[in-house]
Short mmCIF file of C-alpha atoms in Angstrom, two decimals:
data_model
loop_
_atom_site.label_atom_id
_atom_site.label_comp_id
_atom_site.label_asym_id
_atom_site.label_seq_id
_atom_site.Cartn_x
_atom_site.Cartn_y
_atom_site.Cartn_z
CA MET M 993 117.96 126.43 11.11
CA THR M 994 120.72 127.60 8.77
CA GLU M 995 121.84 125.66 5.73
CA ALA M 996 125.09 124.86 7.58
CA ALA M 997 123.18 123.40 10.52
CA ALA M 998 121.18 121.26 8.12
CA GLU M 999 124.46 119.80 6.81
CA LEU M 1000 125.55 118.60 10.26
CA PRO M 1001 125.85 114.81 9.97
CA PRO M 1002 124.44 112.48 12.62
CA ALA M 1003 126.76 111.81 15.54
CA PRO M 1004 128.95 108.73 15.02
CA GLU M 1005 128.71 105.80 17.44
CA GLU M 1006 132.11 106.74 18.86
CA ALA M 1007 130.58 109.97 20.16
CA ARG M 1008 128.05 108.07 22.25
CA ALA M 1009 130.84 106.09 23.85
CA VAL M 1010 133.10 109.10 24.49
CA PHE M 1011 130.47 111.53 25.84
CA GLY M 1012 128.43 108.90 27.68
CA GLU M 1013 125.55 110.35 29.67
CA PHE M 1014 126.40 113.81 28.34
CA PHE M 1015 125.97 112.77 24.71
CA PRO M 1016 122.75 114.86 24.36
CA GLU M 1017 124.72 117.94 25.48
CA ALA M 1018 127.44 117.13 22.93
CA VAL M 1019 124.79 117.01 20.21
CA ARG M 1020 123.44 120.40 21.33
CA TYR M 1021 126.95 121.84 21.22
CA ALA M 1022 127.52 120.46 17.72
CA GLU M 1023 124.21 122.01 16.60
CA LEU M 1024 125.19 125.33 18.18
CA LEU M 1025 128.54 125.32 16.36
CA ALA M 1026 126.86 124.44 13.06
CA ASP M 1027 124.33 127.24 13.46
CA ALA M 1028 125.40 130.22 15.60
CA GLY M 1029 129.06 129.26 15.29
CA VAL M 1030 128.93 129.60 11.51
CA LYS M 1031 126.70 132.70 11.54
CA ARG M 1032 129.10 134.52 13.86
CA GLY M 1033 132.21 133.45 12.00
CA LEU M 1034 133.63 131.23 14.73
CA ILE M 1035 133.97 128.27 12.40
CA GLY M 1036 133.86 128.02 8.63
CA PRO M 1037 130.82 126.44 6.95
CA ARG M 1038 133.08 123.85 5.31
CA GLU M 1039 133.89 122.49 8.78
CA VAL M 1040 130.28 121.54 9.54
CA PRO M 1041 130.28 118.14 7.77
CA ARG M 1042 133.35 117.10 9.79
CA LEU M 1043 132.46 118.72 13.11
CA TRP M 1044 132.26 115.44 15.00
CA GLU M 1045 135.46 113.73 13.86
CA ARG M 1046 137.71 116.75 13.32
CA HIS M 1047 136.56 118.94 16.19
CA LEU M 1048 134.44 117.46 18.97
CA LEU M 1049 135.95 113.99 19.17
CA ASN M 1050 139.43 115.21 18.29
CA CYS M 1051 139.25 117.50 21.33
CA ALA M 1052 137.35 115.22 23.70
CA VAL M 1053 140.05 112.53 23.57
CA LEU M 1054 142.46 115.03 25.13
CA SER M 1055 140.82 113.89 28.38
CA GLU M 1056 142.96 110.74 28.19
CA VAL M 1057 146.02 112.69 29.31
CA VAL M 1058 144.48 115.25 31.70
CA PRO M 1059 144.92 114.26 35.38
CA GLN M 1060 141.93 113.83 37.69
CA GLY M 1061 140.46 116.77 39.58
CA VAL M 1062 142.79 119.50 38.32
CA THR M 1063 142.30 123.11 37.26
CA VAL M 1064 142.52 123.84 33.53
CA CYS M 1065 142.85 127.04 31.48
CA ASP M 1066 141.95 126.75 27.80
CA VAL M 1067 143.99 129.54 26.16
CA GLY M 1068 142.53 131.18 23.05
CA SER M 1069 139.41 129.09 23.44
CA GLY M 1070 137.66 130.54 20.38
CA ALA M 1071 134.50 128.50 19.82
CA GLY M 1072 135.31 126.40 22.90
CA LEU M 1073 137.76 123.93 21.39
CA PRO M 1074 139.14 121.95 23.15
CA GLY M 1075 137.71 123.33 26.40
CA ILE M 1076 134.01 122.54 25.98
CA PRO M 1077 134.35 118.95 24.69
CA LEU M 1078 136.80 118.36 27.55
CA ALA M 1079 134.31 119.81 30.02
CA LEU M 1080 131.54 117.57 28.69
CA VAL M 1081 133.50 114.39 29.37
CA ARG M 1082 135.27 115.51 32.57
CA ARG M 1083 133.02 116.94 35.27
CA ASP M 1084 135.86 116.51 37.76
CA LEU M 1085 137.80 119.42 36.22
CA LYS M 1086 137.50 123.14 36.91
CA ILE M 1087 137.96 124.79 33.52
CA THR M 1088 138.51 128.42 32.52
CA LEU M 1089 137.87 129.34 28.88
CA LEU M 1090 140.18 132.28 28.17
CA GLU M 1091 139.45 134.29 25.04
CA PRO M 1092 140.19 137.95 24.17
CA LEU M 1093 137.42 138.66 21.62
CA LEU M 1094 134.00 139.78 22.86
CA ARG M 1095 131.93 138.04 20.18
CA ARG M 1096 133.65 134.77 21.07
CA THR M 1097 133.29 135.13 24.83
CA THR M 1098 129.61 135.95 24.29
CA PHE M 1099 129.21 132.71 22.33
CA LEU M 1100 131.17 130.76 24.96
CA GLN M 1101 129.02 132.08 27.81
CA GLU M 1102 125.86 131.15 25.90
CA ALA M 1103 127.23 127.65 25.26
CA VAL M 1104 128.25 127.13 28.88
CA GLU M 1105 124.79 128.13 30.10
CA LEU M 1106 122.96 126.09 27.45
CA LEU M 1107 124.95 122.96 28.29
CA GLY M 1108 124.77 123.39 32.07
CA LEU M 1109 128.55 123.43 32.52
CA ASP M 1110 128.69 124.84 36.04
CA HIS M 1111 132.33 123.76 36.38
CA VAL M 1112 133.35 126.09 33.54
CA THR M 1113 134.11 129.83 33.74
CA VAL M 1114 134.47 132.17 30.75
CA VAL M 1115 137.07 134.95 31.06
CA ARG M 1116 137.66 137.63 28.47
CA GLY M 1117 141.30 138.63 28.09
CA ARG M 1118 144.71 137.77 26.71
CA ALA M 1119 146.94 135.37 28.58
CA GLU M 1120 149.53 138.07 29.27
CA GLU M 1121 146.80 140.37 30.67
CA VAL M 1122 145.41 137.88 33.20
CA LEU M 1123 148.79 136.85 34.60
CA GLY M 1124 148.57 137.38 38.36
CA LYS M 1125 144.79 137.88 38.19
CA LEU M 1126 143.85 134.26 37.52
CA GLN M 1127 144.95 131.62 39.98
CA PRO M 1128 147.76 129.50 38.46
CA VAL M 1129 146.40 126.24 37.04
CA HIS M 1130 147.59 122.64 36.87
CA VAL M 1131 147.00 122.34 33.11
CA VAL M 1132 146.88 124.76 30.18
CA THR M 1133 145.22 123.51 26.98
CA ALA M 1134 145.24 125.00 23.50
CA ARG M 1135 144.41 124.09 19.93
CA ALA M 1136 145.47 125.74 16.67
CA VAL M 1137 146.27 129.00 18.44
CA ALA M 1138 149.87 129.75 17.39
CA PRO M 1139 153.28 128.16 16.77
CA LEU M 1140 154.53 126.32 19.85
CA ASP M 1141 157.16 128.84 20.95
CA ARG M 1142 154.65 131.72 20.92
CA LEU M 1143 151.89 129.59 22.44
CA ALA M 1144 154.17 128.54 25.28
CA GLY M 1145 155.03 132.18 25.93
CA TRP M 1146 151.34 132.81 26.59
CA GLY M 1147 150.34 129.57 28.29
CA VAL M 1148 153.28 128.42 30.40
CA PRO M 1149 153.29 131.47 32.74
CA LEU M 1150 149.69 130.64 33.71
CA LEU M 1151 150.77 127.29 35.16
CA ARG M 1152 151.44 126.51 38.77
CA PRO M 1153 154.82 124.92 39.61
CA TYR M 1154 155.18 121.45 38.05
CA GLY M 1155 152.14 121.99 35.86
CA GLU M 1156 151.85 121.14 32.17
CA MET M 1157 150.63 122.57 28.89
CA LEU M 1158 148.80 120.23 26.50
CA ALA M 1159 148.64 121.57 22.96
CA LEU M 1160 146.71 119.81 20.21
CA LYS M 1161 148.93 119.94 17.15
CA GLY M 1162 149.19 118.39 13.70
CA ASP M 1163 151.91 116.64 11.73
CA THR M 1164 154.47 119.35 12.51
CA ALA M 1165 154.47 118.66 16.27
CA GLU M 1166 157.97 117.18 16.39
CA GLU M 1167 159.40 119.96 14.21
CA GLU M 1168 157.78 122.63 16.36
CA LEU M 1169 159.27 121.09 19.48
CA VAL M 1170 162.75 121.18 17.99
CA SER M 1171 162.49 124.79 16.82
CA ALA M 1172 160.96 125.91 20.13
CA LYS M 1173 163.56 124.20 22.35
CA THR M 1174 165.48 127.35 23.32
CA ALA M 1175 162.31 129.35 24.01
CA LEU M 1176 160.85 126.52 26.10
CA THR M 1177 163.99 126.23 28.22
CA LYS M 1178 163.87 129.97 28.98
CA LEU M 1179 160.24 129.53 30.06
CA GLY M 1180 161.19 127.00 32.73
CA VAL M 1181 160.18 123.90 30.77
CA VAL M 1182 161.93 120.78 32.02
CA LYS M 1183 160.38 118.04 29.88
CA THR M 1184 158.58 117.73 26.55
CA SER M 1185 156.89 114.85 24.74
CA VAL M 1186 154.55 114.12 21.83
CA LEU M 1187 151.53 111.93 22.61
CA HIS M 1188 148.93 110.30 20.38
CA VAL M 1189 145.46 109.85 21.86
CA GLY M 1190 142.05 108.66 20.72
CA GLU M 1191 142.76 105.04 19.80
CA GLY M 1192 139.53 103.53 18.47
CA VAL M 1193 137.82 106.92 18.42
CA VAL M 1194 139.54 109.17 15.87
CA ASP M 1195 141.57 108.39 12.76
CA PRO M 1196 144.17 109.76 12.51
CA LEU M 1197 144.90 109.90 16.23
CA SER M 1198 144.98 113.30 17.91
CA THR M 1199 148.53 114.59 18.40
CA VAL M 1200 149.27 116.32 21.70
CA VAL M 1201 152.44 118.17 22.62
CA ARG M 1202 153.01 117.95 26.37
CA VAL M 1203 155.20 120.64 27.91
CA GLU M 1204 156.02 120.19 31.60
CA VAL M 1205 157.46 122.91 33.82
CA GLY M 1206 159.55 122.88 36.98
CA GLU M 1207 159.25 125.16 39.98
CA SER M 1208 159.38 128.41 37.92
CA PRO M 1209 156.69 128.39 35.20
CA GLY M 1210 157.53 131.06 32.64
CA GLY M 1211 161.10 131.41 33.88
CA VAL M 1212 162.68 134.14 35.98
CA ARG M 1213 161.05 137.08 34.17
CA PHE M 1214 157.52 135.81 34.72
CA ALA M 1215 158.23 134.86 38.32
CA ALA M 1216 158.99 138.54 38.95
CA LYS M 1217 155.82 139.64 37.14
CA ARG M 1218 153.71 137.19 39.16
CA ALA M 1219 155.22 138.39 42.42
CA LYS M 1220 154.52 142.03 41.50
CA ALA M 1221 150.91 141.20 40.53
CA ALA M 1222 150.41 139.36 43.83
CA ARG M 1223 151.73 142.37 45.79
CA VAL M 1224 149.39 144.72 43.94
CA GLY M 1225 146.47 142.37 44.64
CA ARG M 1226 147.23 142.26 48.37
CA THR M 1227 147.47 146.06 48.49
CA ARG M 1228 144.09 146.45 46.80
CA ARG M 1229 142.44 144.00 49.18
CA ARG M 1230 143.72 145.91 52.21
CA ARG M 1231 142.15 149.18 51.00
#
């Protein structure tokens, strides 16, 4: 056990309530983050003492606003946040962890297998590279990946019509929404809102920016790219 793993505090009582029967798996994931996650540079050692409140619980409460039984793509999943905590509390979801870096996808695959998350798939790649290769999803999630306008440019095109992107953000959520308004409109976004989740679990509450799209996720330009990718896929299958 590394020194960082030794510093991992006991799970708070809120974690038992949130993760329920999968609390033991949540503990294993926390231990994995505190050990291999630190060794491989996926999280900083200073984050270990606040892994539960700042990371696992902060992400798990996102489940409050994810609809039942939908498909989810966690863009820029990194160490699996928020995708893995969400997967632990929501076995009804089909989740793809999308991450471009090999060392991170290797860690994610190990975590998924260790935790028995058979409803989770790990895909290596950038969002713009998998457009047309991955089936469009109901929900895109992300956390601390990029400013909202850039994040939406990656995540929104992966949505199916009338889907939504849920981005965990901080105190600047409202400001980011205002500055990203023009970019979001071009991407086919029809509605935005800022939500606060995790009442009685995390303090401060987790802030979520919800971005909802209409019938053309990503706008006209991405509709054309999707159509082209679909045509290429059909041609390959006929060969």
